[in-house]
Amino acid sequence: MNILTLIRQVPDAEARVKINSQAVDLDGTTLVMDGMDEYGVEEALRLREGGAPIEQIIALAIGPKRNEDALRTALAMGVDRAIHVETDEKFDAVTLSKVVAQVAQAENVQLILVGGQEADWDSQALGAASAERLGWPQLTWTNELKLDGGTLTGRHDVDDGNESFRAELPAVVSTQQGLNEPRYPTLPNIMKAKKKELRKDDAASYGLQNRVRTVNAEIQTRARRNTMIDGKDPQAAAARLLELLRSEAKVIA
Amino acid sequence: MILIVAEHSAGKLAKSTLEMVTAARDSGREGPVTVLVLGQNVAPIATEAAAVADQVLVADLPVLATYNAEAWAAATTQIAGEGEAHTVIIGGSRSGREFAPRVAVKLDAPYLEDATSLKANGAALQAQRYTYLARVTETVEAEGPVVVVTVKPGSFEAAAPAGEAGEQYDVELTLPASRVEVTGRSVEKSSRVALTEADVIVTGGRGVGNAENFSKYVEGLADALGAGVGATRAVVDAGWRPYAEQVGQTGKTVQPGAYIALGVSGAVQHLSGMGKSKNIIAINKDAEAPIFKVADYGIVGDINEIVPALIEASKR
Ligand SMILES: Cc1cc2nc3c(=O)[nH]c(=O)nc-3n(C[C@H](O)[C@H](O)[C@H](O)COP(=O)(O)OP(=O)(O)OC[C@H]3O[C@@H](n4cnc5c(N)ncnc54)[C@H](O)[C@@H]3O)c2cc1C
């Protein structure tokens, strides 16, 4: 069986995000593979290392040229090959799931791993929408996963706690913290990755039509009071803070 | 019609459902505000919903006893189709954001995810949402015979009962069985007010020192103020507190009236979960800690000295 891991190249968490002509502009921003997607790549490698009969682990990215870097990172971590559906158009997650479903079918994939919430569009929709298009079940916010034959077991978070589950492949699994600690690519593996296949696909062949328009983007700046209180005299500082919370902010009685 | 899928737990309608009713009424989209209640033994919930909605559709079925994405998506899609809904509103909870994309695909509808505002713009529906770890607010819009939306909890006022209660109708559904078997469940209960509903939250970070200090300082101050308790990932990773209390990118998103951060550095992943709080109060011994950049009130000082003084003073 084959595993597909979905990948996005996003701004480094510490990087500044800037806006240009009412849209986010990533020119000159430090970009990295999304941390949430890294859990997915790592998990695919671990399932294989744990003895599951996995022929190929394929990384898929859809988006601008910069995504190549994330795919190279995935290859260096150990995935077998990569597919880049290159497009500069900003498609919404539900539209992108069309590509995921088509690639999954063409590549004979049984398991899709995807980050629980991507750090660029703050969306949780790609995995679920892909599962629906394929007619597969999905497990979101997974922090423990085992594969035995065609049976997945594990644990994932739900609204009010967590659940242990069992499901048969094929399935879509979305990842999150706690699932694993992603490995760093080693230098020899980075060298090896250069020889691995990174196939370019034409976005036009997937019949995409954007359904959500971005009208505007703004950096959130909320004016904060920034009232600083010296803590050298703890009693005085505590009294002053409570007074401010009561009289100025009016948040406590 | 505008179709809202009710969120409820433990036999009660969730506040998020009342927020969705406000979102629907204020959106400028036309038609009756209809609440769909999915579950088993949900009569009391349907009655609560009827107090705020124009009509309530009730599917009271054993297969709906517990939530699962495939059944919820199938049920919502059937009702949206039969009722010719032009707007489907689903909660922005974990489960809501899990089954809503399936509904969008089934209905071949555009999907506006995790909206913090909603308004009609001609034939289109326009929403705001946070992106880039909640550092950017994007305005997005979509149109179609039907649009699917999830609404971020805490973004709208809860609707209050007004006028006559809406009519209730039972609905028939044919639903698929879930292909995910739940083999165990652990509900994280807290004796305190739920994080997403709390008006004041006290959160502890690694700077609190250890699990014992966390109880003493963070829970101590929370109890003195009648507040909910939150934690950073560093604290959860260290095993001092359960994951249910984690606030941030991979934890809960909260926007209380006051967020009191004790020994929290203010990493972006943490800020993405609490940066929209109305008032942020930070206590940290490092004057350069990034949390002070977003704070309304900050005390540069040691938790071990300031917090006992705060607990003492707030009891007076
Ligand atoms: C993919 C990903 C997802 C993440 N998701 C989350 C998330 O959901 N939530 C989250 O919180 N983090 C998340 N993180 C982790 C985040 O980056 C930070 O590591 C974490 O928030 C730091 O926690 P902290 O502030 O408690 O600890 P630290 O960064 O160690 O800060 C401790 C602070 O306490 C102060 N301090 C120490 N002693 C005292 C004292 N005696 N008195 C007063 N102050 C003191 C220090 O000055 C310091 O500022 C995520 C990271 C990644 C990569």
Coordinates of C-alpha atoms and ligand atoms in Angstrom, one line a residue:
Chain A
M1 CA 0.0 0.0 0.0
N2 CA 1.0 3.6 -0.4
I3 CA 0.7 6.6 1.9
L4 CA 0.1 10.2 0.8
T5 CA 1.3 13.0 3.1
L6 CA 0.0 16.5 2.4
I7 CA 2.4 19.3 2.8
R8 CA 2.4 23.1 2.9
Q9 CA 5.3 25.6 3.0
V10 CA 4.3 28.3 5.5
P11 CA 5.9 31.2 7.3
D12 CA 8.2 30.3 10.2
A13 CA 6.2 31.0 13.3
E14 CA 8.5 33.8 14.4
A15 CA 8.6 35.4 11.0
R16 CA 6.8 38.7 10.4
V17 CA 3.8 38.5 8.2
K18 CA 3.2 41.5 5.9
I19 CA 0.3 42.8 3.8
N20 CA 0.6 44.2 0.4
S21 CA -2.4 45.4 -1.7
Q22 CA -4.8 43.9 0.8
A23 CA -3.3 40.5 0.6
V24 CA -0.6 38.6 2.6
D25 CA 2.8 39.0 0.9
L26 CA 5.3 36.3 1.7
D27 CA 8.1 37.8 -0.3
G28 CA 11.3 37.7 1.8
T29 CA 9.6 35.8 4.6
T30 CA 11.3 32.8 6.1
L31 CA 9.3 29.8 5.1
V32 CA 9.3 26.3 6.5
M33 CA 7.4 23.0 6.2
D34 CA 4.3 23.4 8.3
G35 CA 5.0 21.8 11.8
M36 CA 1.7 20.0 11.7
D37 CA 2.5 18.4 8.4
E38 CA 5.9 17.3 9.7
Y39 CA 4.0 15.1 12.2
G40 CA 2.3 13.5 9.2
V41 CA 5.6 12.8 7.3
E42 CA 7.2 11.5 10.5
E43 CA 4.2 9.2 11.2
A44 CA 4.3 7.7 7.7
L45 CA 8.0 6.9 8.2
R46 CA 7.4 5.4 11.6
L47 CA 4.5 3.2 10.4
R48 CA 6.9 1.7 7.8
E49 CA 9.7 1.4 10.2
G50 CA 7.3 -0.4 12.6
G51 CA 6.9 -3.1 10.0
A52 CA 3.7 -2.1 8.1
P53 CA 3.8 -3.2 4.5
I54 CA 4.1 0.2 2.9
E55 CA 5.5 0.3 -0.6
Q56 CA 5.7 4.0 -1.1
I57 CA 5.3 7.2 0.9
I58 CA 4.5 10.1 -1.4
A59 CA 4.5 13.7 -0.4
L60 CA 2.0 16.1 -2.2
A61 CA 2.1 19.9 -2.2
I62 CA -0.3 22.1 -4.1
G63 CA 0.7 25.8 -4.4
P64 CA 3.4 28.2 -5.6
K65 CA 7.0 27.3 -6.4
R66 CA 8.2 27.8 -2.8
N67 CA 6.5 24.5 -1.9
E68 CA 9.4 22.7 -3.5
D69 CA 11.5 23.4 -0.4
A70 CA 9.0 21.7 1.8
L71 CA 8.8 18.7 -0.5
R72 CA 12.7 18.6 -0.5
T73 CA 12.6 18.5 3.3
A74 CA 10.0 15.7 3.2
L75 CA 12.2 13.8 0.8
A76 CA 15.2 14.3 3.0
M77 CA 13.3 13.1 6.0
G78 CA 12.7 9.8 4.1
V79 CA 9.6 9.9 1.9
D80 CA 10.1 8.1 -1.4
R81 CA 8.9 10.7 -4.0
A82 CA 7.1 13.9 -4.2
I83 CA 4.4 15.5 -6.4
H84 CA 4.1 19.2 -6.8
V85 CA 0.9 20.6 -8.3
E86 CA 2.3 24.1 -9.0
T87 CA -0.1 27.0 -9.1
D88 CA 0.0 30.7 -8.0
E89 CA -3.7 30.9 -7.7
K90 CA -4.9 30.8 -4.1
F91 CA -7.5 28.0 -3.9
D92 CA -9.6 27.3 -0.9
A93 CA -9.2 24.0 0.9
V94 CA -12.4 22.3 -0.3
T95 CA -11.4 23.0 -3.9
L96 CA -7.8 21.7 -3.3
S97 CA -9.3 18.5 -1.9
K98 CA -10.2 17.6 -5.6
V99 CA -6.5 17.4 -6.3
V100 CA -5.8 15.3 -3.2
A101 CA -8.6 12.8 -4.1
Q102 CA -7.5 12.5 -7.7
V103 CA -3.8 11.9 -6.7
A104 CA -4.8 9.4 -4.0
Q105 CA -6.7 7.4 -6.6
A106 CA -4.1 7.6 -9.3
E107 CA -1.3 6.6 -6.9
N108 CA -3.3 3.8 -5.2
V109 CA -3.1 5.4 -1.8
Q110 CA -4.7 3.7 1.2
L111 CA -3.9 6.3 3.9
I112 CA -3.6 10.1 3.8
L113 CA -1.9 12.0 6.5
V114 CA -2.4 15.7 6.8
G115 CA -1.7 18.4 9.5
G116 CA -4.6 19.1 11.9
Q117 CA -4.6 22.8 11.2
E118 CA -2.3 24.5 8.7
A119 CA -0.4 27.6 9.9
D120 CA -1.0 29.6 6.8
W121 CA -4.7 29.5 6.2
D122 CA -5.6 28.3 9.8
S123 CA -7.9 25.7 8.1
Q124 CA -8.9 22.2 9.2
A125 CA -10.8 21.4 6.0
L126 CA -8.4 19.8 3.6
G127 CA -8.4 16.3 5.2
A128 CA -12.1 16.2 5.9
A129 CA -13.0 17.4 2.4
S130 CA -10.6 14.9 0.8
A131 CA -12.1 12.1 2.8
E132 CA -15.6 13.0 1.6
R133 CA -14.5 13.1 -2.0
L134 CA -13.0 9.7 -1.7
G135 CA -15.9 8.3 0.4
W136 CA -13.4 7.4 3.2
P137 CA -13.7 7.8 7.0
Q138 CA -11.5 10.3 8.7
L139 CA -9.8 10.6 12.1
T140 CA -8.9 14.1 13.1
W141 CA -6.6 15.5 15.8
T142 CA -4.8 12.1 16.1
N143 CA -2.1 11.8 18.8
E144 CA -1.6 8.0 18.7
L145 CA -1.6 5.7 15.7
K146 CA -1.0 2.0 15.0
L147 CA -1.5 0.1 11.8
D148 CA -2.0 -3.7 11.9
G149 CA -2.8 -5.2 8.5
G150 CA -5.5 -3.0 7.2
T151 CA -6.7 -1.8 10.7
L152 CA -5.9 1.5 12.2
T153 CA -6.1 1.9 15.9
G154 CA -5.2 4.9 18.0
R155 CA -6.4 7.9 20.0
H156 CA -7.6 11.3 19.0
D157 CA -9.1 14.4 20.6
V158 CA -12.8 15.2 20.3
D159 CA -14.8 18.1 21.6
D160 CA -14.8 17.2 25.3
G161 CA -11.9 14.9 25.7
N162 CA -10.4 12.1 23.7
E163 CA -11.4 8.8 22.1
S164 CA -9.7 5.5 21.2
F165 CA -10.7 4.3 17.8
R166 CA -10.5 1.5 15.3
A167 CA -11.1 1.9 11.6
E168 CA -10.3 0.0 8.4
L169 CA -8.2 1.5 5.6
P170 CA -8.6 3.4 3.5
A171 CA -8.8 6.5 5.7
V172 CA -7.7 10.1 6.2
V173 CA -5.8 10.9 9.4
S174 CA -5.1 14.4 10.6
T175 CA -2.2 14.9 13.0
Q176 CA -1.3 17.0 15.9
Q177 CA 1.2 17.5 18.7
G178 CA 2.0 14.4 20.8
L179 CA 1.8 12.1 17.8
N180 CA 5.6 11.9 17.5
E181 CA 8.8 14.0 17.4
P182 CA 9.6 14.7 13.8
R183 CA 13.2 13.8 12.8
Y184 CA 15.7 16.3 11.3
P185 CA 17.0 15.4 7.9
T186 CA 20.6 14.3 8.1
L187 CA 23.2 15.6 5.6
P188 CA 23.6 12.3 3.8
N189 CA 19.8 12.1 3.5
I190 CA 19.6 15.6 2.2
M191 CA 22.2 14.6 -0.5
K192 CA 20.2 11.5 -1.3
A193 CA 17.0 13.4 -1.5
K194 CA 18.4 15.4 -4.4
K195 CA 18.2 12.3 -6.6
K196 CA 14.6 11.4 -5.6
E197 CA 11.7 12.1 -7.9
L198 CA 9.9 15.5 -7.6
R199 CA 7.2 15.4 -10.2
K200 CA 5.6 18.5 -11.4
D201 CA 1.9 18.3 -12.3
D202 CA -0.1 20.9 -14.2
A203 CA -2.9 22.3 -11.9
A204 CA -5.0 22.9 -15.0
S205 CA -5.5 19.1 -15.5
Y206 CA -7.3 18.8 -12.1
G207 CA -10.3 21.0 -13.1
L208 CA -10.1 23.4 -10.2
Q209 CA -12.4 26.3 -9.8
N210 CA -11.9 28.6 -6.9
R211 CA -15.1 29.0 -4.8
V212 CA -13.9 31.4 -2.1
R213 CA -12.6 34.9 -2.9
T214 CA -10.2 36.8 -0.6
V215 CA -11.5 40.4 -0.5
N216 CA -9.1 41.8 2.0
A217 CA -6.4 41.0 4.6
E218 CA -5.3 43.0 7.5
I219 CA -2.7 42.5 10.3
Q220 CA -4.4 42.3 13.6
T221 CA -3.4 45.3 15.6
R222 CA -5.4 45.7 18.7
A223 CA -4.4 48.7 20.8
R224 CA -3.3 47.4 24.1
R225 CA -2.9 49.6 27.2
N226 CA 0.5 48.4 28.1
T227 CA 0.3 49.7 31.6
M228 CA 3.3 48.4 33.4
I229 CA 3.5 47.9 37.2
D230 CA 6.7 47.5 39.0
G231 CA 6.8 44.2 41.0
K232 CA 9.4 45.2 43.5
D233 CA 6.8 45.7 46.2
P234 CA 4.5 42.6 45.7
Q235 CA 1.7 43.8 47.9
A236 CA 1.6 47.2 46.3
A237 CA 1.7 45.7 42.8
A238 CA -1.1 43.3 43.6
A239 CA -3.3 46.0 45.0
R240 CA -2.6 48.3 42.1
L241 CA -3.4 45.5 39.5
L242 CA -6.7 44.6 41.2
E243 CA -7.7 48.2 41.3
L244 CA -7.0 48.6 37.6
L245 CA -8.9 45.5 36.8
R246 CA -11.9 46.7 38.8
S247 CA -12.0 50.4 37.9
E248 CA -10.4 50.7 34.5
A249 CA -10.9 47.3 32.7
K250 CA -14.0 46.4 34.8
V251 CA -13.4 42.7 34.4
I252 CA -13.7 41.7 38.0
A253 CA -16.2 42.7 40.7
Chain B
M1 CA -33.9 29.1 4.8
I2 CA -30.9 29.4 7.0
L3 CA -30.1 26.0 8.5
I4 CA -28.2 25.9 11.8
V5 CA -27.0 22.6 13.2
A6 CA -27.4 22.7 16.9
E7 CA -24.4 22.0 19.2
H8 CA -25.4 20.5 22.5
S9 CA -23.9 18.4 25.3
A10 CA -25.1 16.7 28.4
G11 CA -28.7 17.3 27.5
K12 CA -28.3 21.1 27.1
L13 CA -28.1 23.4 24.2
A14 CA -24.6 24.9 23.9
K15 CA -24.0 28.6 24.0
S16 CA -22.5 28.3 20.6
T17 CA -25.9 27.5 19.1
L18 CA -27.3 30.7 20.5
E19 CA -24.3 32.5 18.9
M20 CA -25.1 30.9 15.6
V21 CA -28.7 32.1 15.8
T22 CA -27.4 35.7 16.2
A23 CA -24.9 35.2 13.3
A24 CA -27.9 34.1 11.1
R25 CA -30.2 36.9 12.1
D26 CA -27.5 39.6 11.7
S27 CA -26.2 38.2 8.4
G28 CA -28.8 39.9 6.3
R29 CA -29.6 36.6 4.6
E30 CA -33.3 36.0 4.2
G31 CA -35.6 33.3 5.3
P32 CA -36.6 31.5 8.5
V33 CA -33.8 30.7 10.9
T34 CA -34.1 26.9 11.3
V35 CA -32.3 24.9 13.9
L36 CA -31.6 21.2 13.3
V37 CA -31.2 19.1 16.4
L38 CA -29.4 15.8 15.9
G39 CA -29.1 13.3 18.7
Q40 CA -31.0 10.9 20.9
N41 CA -33.5 12.0 23.6
V42 CA -33.1 15.6 22.5
A43 CA -36.7 16.8 23.2
P44 CA -35.5 19.3 26.0
I45 CA -32.8 20.6 23.6
A46 CA -35.3 21.1 20.9
T47 CA -37.5 23.1 23.2
E48 CA -34.5 25.3 24.2
A49 CA -33.8 25.9 20.6
A50 CA -37.4 26.7 19.7
A51 CA -37.2 29.7 22.1
V52 CA -34.8 31.4 19.8
A53 CA -35.4 30.0 16.3
D54 CA -38.3 30.4 13.8
Q55 CA -38.5 26.7 13.5
V56 CA -36.8 23.6 14.8
L57 CA -36.2 20.3 13.0
V58 CA -35.6 17.3 15.3
A59 CA -33.9 14.0 14.3
D60 CA -34.1 11.9 17.4
L61 CA -32.5 8.6 16.5
P62 CA -30.3 5.9 18.2
V63 CA -27.7 6.2 15.4
L64 CA -27.3 9.8 16.4
A65 CA -26.7 9.0 20.1
T66 CA -23.1 10.0 19.7
Y67 CA -21.5 12.4 17.2
N68 CA -19.8 11.0 14.2
A69 CA -18.7 13.0 11.1
E70 CA -20.3 10.8 8.4
A71 CA -23.7 10.6 10.0
W72 CA -23.8 14.3 10.9
A73 CA -22.7 15.3 7.4
A74 CA -25.3 13.0 5.8
A75 CA -28.1 14.3 8.0
T76 CA -27.2 18.0 7.5
T77 CA -26.9 17.5 3.7
Q78 CA -30.3 15.8 3.5
I79 CA -32.1 18.5 5.5
A80 CA -30.3 21.3 3.6
G81 CA -31.4 19.8 0.3
E82 CA -35.0 19.1 1.3
G83 CA -35.4 22.5 2.9
E84 CA -33.7 24.3 0.1
A85 CA -31.4 26.0 2.6
H86 CA -29.2 28.8 1.0
T87 CA -27.0 29.1 4.1
V88 CA -25.9 26.2 6.4
I89 CA -24.3 27.3 9.7
I90 CA -22.3 24.8 11.7
G91 CA -20.4 25.4 15.0
G92 CA -16.6 26.1 14.8
S93 CA -15.9 23.4 17.4
R94 CA -13.6 20.4 16.6
S95 CA -16.5 18.3 15.5
G96 CA -18.1 21.1 13.5
R97 CA -15.0 21.9 11.6
E98 CA -14.6 18.1 11.0
F99 CA -18.0 17.4 9.4
A100 CA -18.7 20.8 7.8
P101 CA -16.2 20.3 4.9
R102 CA -18.0 17.0 4.1
V103 CA -21.3 18.8 3.9
A104 CA -19.7 21.4 1.6
V105 CA -18.4 18.6 -0.7
K106 CA -21.8 16.7 -0.6
L107 CA -23.7 19.9 -1.5
D108 CA -21.0 21.1 -4.0
A109 CA -21.1 24.3 -2.0
P110 CA -18.3 26.8 -1.1
Y111 CA -17.2 26.7 2.5
L112 CA -16.4 29.7 4.7
E113 CA -14.5 28.3 7.7
D114 CA -14.3 29.6 11.2
A115 CA -16.1 32.9 10.6
T116 CA -15.9 35.7 13.1
S117 CA -18.4 37.9 11.3
L118 CA -21.0 37.2 8.6
K119 CA -22.9 39.5 6.2
A120 CA -24.7 39.4 3.0
N121 CA -22.9 41.3 0.2
G122 CA -25.4 41.2 -2.7
A123 CA -25.7 37.5 -3.7
A124 CA -22.5 36.7 -1.9
L125 CA -21.9 35.9 1.7
Q126 CA -19.0 37.7 3.2
A127 CA -17.1 36.5 6.3
Q128 CA -14.0 37.5 8.3
R129 CA -11.6 34.8 9.6
Y130 CA -8.2 34.7 11.2
T131 CA -5.3 33.3 9.3
Y132 CA -1.5 32.9 9.8
L133 CA -1.8 31.8 13.4
A134 CA -4.5 34.4 14.0
R135 CA -2.1 37.3 13.1
V136 CA -4.1 38.2 10.0
T137 CA -7.8 38.9 9.6
E138 CA -8.9 38.0 6.1
T139 CA -12.2 38.9 4.6
V140 CA -13.5 36.2 2.2
E141 CA -16.7 35.8 0.3
A142 CA -18.5 33.1 -1.6
E143 CA -21.7 32.7 -3.5
G144 CA -23.8 29.8 -4.7
P145 CA -27.2 28.4 -4.4
V146 CA -26.0 27.3 -0.9
V147 CA -23.0 28.3 1.2
V148 CA -21.7 26.3 4.1
V149 CA -20.2 28.3 7.1
T150 CA -18.6 27.4 10.4
V151 CA -18.8 30.1 13.1
K152 CA -16.0 30.6 15.6
P153 CA -17.2 30.2 19.1
G154 CA -17.3 33.4 21.1
S155 CA -17.6 35.7 18.1
F156 CA -21.3 36.6 18.3
E157 CA -23.6 37.5 21.2
A158 CA -25.8 34.6 22.4
A159 CA -29.4 35.1 21.1
A160 CA -32.0 35.7 23.8
P161 CA -35.5 34.3 23.5
A162 CA -37.9 36.8 21.9
G163 CA -41.5 36.5 20.9
E164 CA -43.2 33.2 20.2
A165 CA -41.4 29.9 20.3
G166 CA -40.7 28.4 16.9
E167 CA -42.6 25.3 15.7
Q168 CA -41.0 21.9 16.1
Y169 CA -41.1 19.2 13.4
D170 CA -39.7 15.7 13.5
V171 CA -37.7 14.7 10.4
E172 CA -37.0 11.4 8.8
L173 CA -33.4 10.5 7.7
T174 CA -31.5 7.6 6.2
L175 CA -28.0 7.7 7.6
P176 CA -24.9 5.7 7.0
A177 CA -23.3 3.7 9.9
S178 CA -20.1 5.1 11.1
R179 CA -17.0 3.3 9.9
V180 CA -15.0 4.5 12.9
E181 CA -15.5 2.3 15.9
V182 CA -15.0 4.1 19.2
T183 CA -13.3 1.7 21.6
G184 CA -12.9 4.0 24.6
R185 CA -13.7 7.5 25.7
S186 CA -12.2 9.8 28.2
V187 CA -14.0 13.0 29.1
E188 CA -11.9 15.7 30.6
K189 CA -14.1 17.2 33.2
S190 CA -13.2 20.2 35.2
S191 CA -15.0 21.4 38.3
R192 CA -14.3 24.9 37.1
V193 CA -16.0 26.9 34.4
A194 CA -15.3 25.7 30.9
L195 CA -12.4 27.5 29.2
T196 CA -14.4 28.5 26.1
E197 CA -17.2 29.9 28.3
A198 CA -15.1 31.6 31.1
D199 CA -15.1 35.3 31.4
V200 CA -11.9 35.3 33.3
I201 CA -9.0 32.8 32.7
V202 CA -5.9 32.3 34.7
T203 CA -3.2 30.5 32.7
G204 CA 0.1 29.2 34.0
G205 CA 3.3 28.7 32.0
R206 CA 6.5 27.0 32.7
G207 CA 7.6 30.0 34.8
V208 CA 5.2 28.8 37.5
G209 CA 7.9 26.3 38.4
N210 CA 6.3 22.9 38.9
A211 CA 2.9 21.1 39.2
E212 CA 2.6 21.8 42.9
N213 CA 3.1 25.6 42.3
F214 CA 0.6 25.4 39.5
S215 CA -2.1 24.2 41.9
K216 CA -1.1 26.7 44.5
Y217 CA -0.8 29.8 42.3
V218 CA -2.8 29.2 39.2
E219 CA -5.7 27.3 40.7
G220 CA -5.5 29.4 43.8
L221 CA -5.9 32.7 41.9
A222 CA -8.5 31.1 39.6
D223 CA -10.6 30.1 42.6
A224 CA -10.2 33.5 44.2
L225 CA -11.5 35.1 41.0
G226 CA -14.0 32.5 40.0
A227 CA -12.0 31.9 36.8
G228 CA -11.2 29.1 34.4
V229 CA -7.7 27.5 34.4
G230 CA -5.5 27.4 31.3
A231 CA -2.0 26.1 30.6
T232 CA 0.7 26.5 28.0
R233 CA 2.0 23.6 25.9
A234 CA 5.2 23.6 27.9
V235 CA 3.2 22.9 31.0
V236 CA 1.1 20.2 29.3
D237 CA 4.2 18.6 27.8
A238 CA 5.8 18.5 31.2
G239 CA 2.8 16.6 32.5
W240 CA 1.8 19.2 35.1
R241 CA -1.7 19.7 33.6
P242 CA -4.1 17.9 31.2
Y243 CA -4.2 18.7 27.5
A244 CA -7.8 19.9 27.9
E245 CA -6.4 23.0 29.6
Q246 CA -4.0 23.9 26.8
V247 CA -4.5 27.3 25.1
G248 CA -3.0 28.0 21.7
Q249 CA -2.6 26.9 18.1
T250 CA -3.0 23.2 19.0
G251 CA -5.1 23.8 22.1
K252 CA -8.2 25.8 22.7
T253 CA -9.0 29.3 21.4
V254 CA -10.4 31.6 24.0
Q255 CA -11.4 35.2 24.2
P256 CA -12.4 36.0 27.7
G257 CA -12.9 39.4 29.3
A258 CA -9.7 39.0 31.1
Y259 CA -6.8 36.6 30.5
I260 CA -4.2 36.4 33.3
A261 CA -0.9 34.8 32.1
L262 CA 1.4 33.8 34.9
G263 CA 5.0 32.8 33.9
V264 CA 4.0 32.6 30.2
S265 CA 6.6 33.8 27.7
G266 CA 4.1 34.6 24.9
A267 CA 5.2 32.4 22.0
V268 CA 3.1 33.0 18.8
Q269 CA 1.5 29.6 19.0
H270 CA 0.2 30.5 22.4
L271 CA -0.8 34.0 21.4
S272 CA -2.8 32.6 18.5
G273 CA -5.2 31.0 21.1
M274 CA -5.6 33.9 23.4
G275 CA -4.6 37.1 21.6
K276 CA -8.2 38.2 21.1
S277 CA -8.9 38.3 24.8
K278 CA -10.4 41.7 25.7
N279 CA -7.8 42.3 28.5
I280 CA -4.5 40.6 28.8
I281 CA -2.7 40.7 32.1
A282 CA 0.8 39.3 32.3
I283 CA 3.1 38.6 35.2
N284 CA 6.6 37.6 34.3
K285 CA 10.0 38.2 35.8
D286 CA 11.6 39.0 32.4
A287 CA 10.8 42.5 31.4
E288 CA 11.7 41.6 27.8
A289 CA 9.2 38.6 27.6
P290 CA 7.1 38.9 24.4
I291 CA 3.8 38.6 26.3
F292 CA 4.3 42.1 27.6
K293 CA 3.9 43.4 24.0
V294 CA 0.3 42.3 23.9
A295 CA -0.5 43.0 27.5
D296 CA -2.9 45.6 28.8
Y297 CA -1.5 45.3 32.3
G298 CA 1.9 43.8 33.1
I299 CA 3.8 43.2 36.3
V300 CA 7.5 42.6 36.1
G301 CA 8.1 40.3 39.0
D302 CA 8.4 36.9 40.5
I303 CA 5.3 34.6 40.5
N304 CA 6.3 33.3 44.0
E305 CA 6.0 36.8 45.4
I306 CA 3.3 38.5 43.3
V307 CA 0.7 35.7 43.1
P308 CA 0.3 35.0 46.8
A309 CA -0.1 38.8 47.3
L310 CA -2.7 38.8 44.5
I311 CA -4.7 35.9 46.0
E312 CA -4.5 37.5 49.4
A313 CA -5.7 40.9 48.1
S314 CA -8.5 39.5 45.9
K315 CA -10.0 37.7 48.9
R316 CA -10.4 41.0 50.8
Ligands
LIG1 C1 3.5 23.3 16.0 C2 3.5 23.9 17.4 C3 2.3 24.1 18.1 C4 2.3 24.7 19.3 N1 1.1 24.9 20.0 C5 1.2 25.5 21.2 C6 -0.1 25.8 21.9 O1 -1.2 25.4 21.4 N2 0.0 26.4 23.1 C7 1.2 26.8 23.6 O2 1.1 27.4 24.7 N3 2.3 26.6 23.0 C8 2.4 25.9 21.8 N4 3.6 25.7 21.2 C9 4.8 25.9 22.0 C10 5.3 27.4 22.0 O3 6.1 27.6 20.9 C11 6.1 27.6 23.4 O4 7.1 26.7 23.4 C12 5.3 27.5 24.6 O5 4.1 28.3 24.5 C13 6.1 28.1 25.8 O6 5.4 27.9 27.0 P1 5.8 28.8 28.3 O7 5.5 30.2 28.0 O8 5.0 28.2 29.4 O9 7.3 28.5 28.6 P2 8.6 29.3 28.4 O10 8.7 29.7 27.0 O11 9.7 28.5 29.0 O12 8.4 30.6 29.3 C14 8.4 30.7 30.6 C15 8.3 32.1 31.1 O13 8.2 32.2 32.5 C16 9.0 33.3 32.9 N5 9.4 32.9 34.3 C17 10.3 32.0 34.7 N6 10.3 32.0 36.1 C18 9.5 32.9 36.5 C19 9.1 33.4 37.8 N7 9.6 32.8 38.9 N8 8.2 34.4 37.9 C20 7.7 35.0 36.8 N9 8.0 34.6 35.6 C21 8.9 33.6 35.4 C22 10.2 33.3 32.0 O14 10.7 34.7 32.0 C23 9.5 33.0 30.6 O15 9.1 34.1 29.9 C24 3.6 25.1 19.9 C25 4.8 24.9 19.2 C26 4.7 24.3 18.0 C27 6.1 24.2 17.3

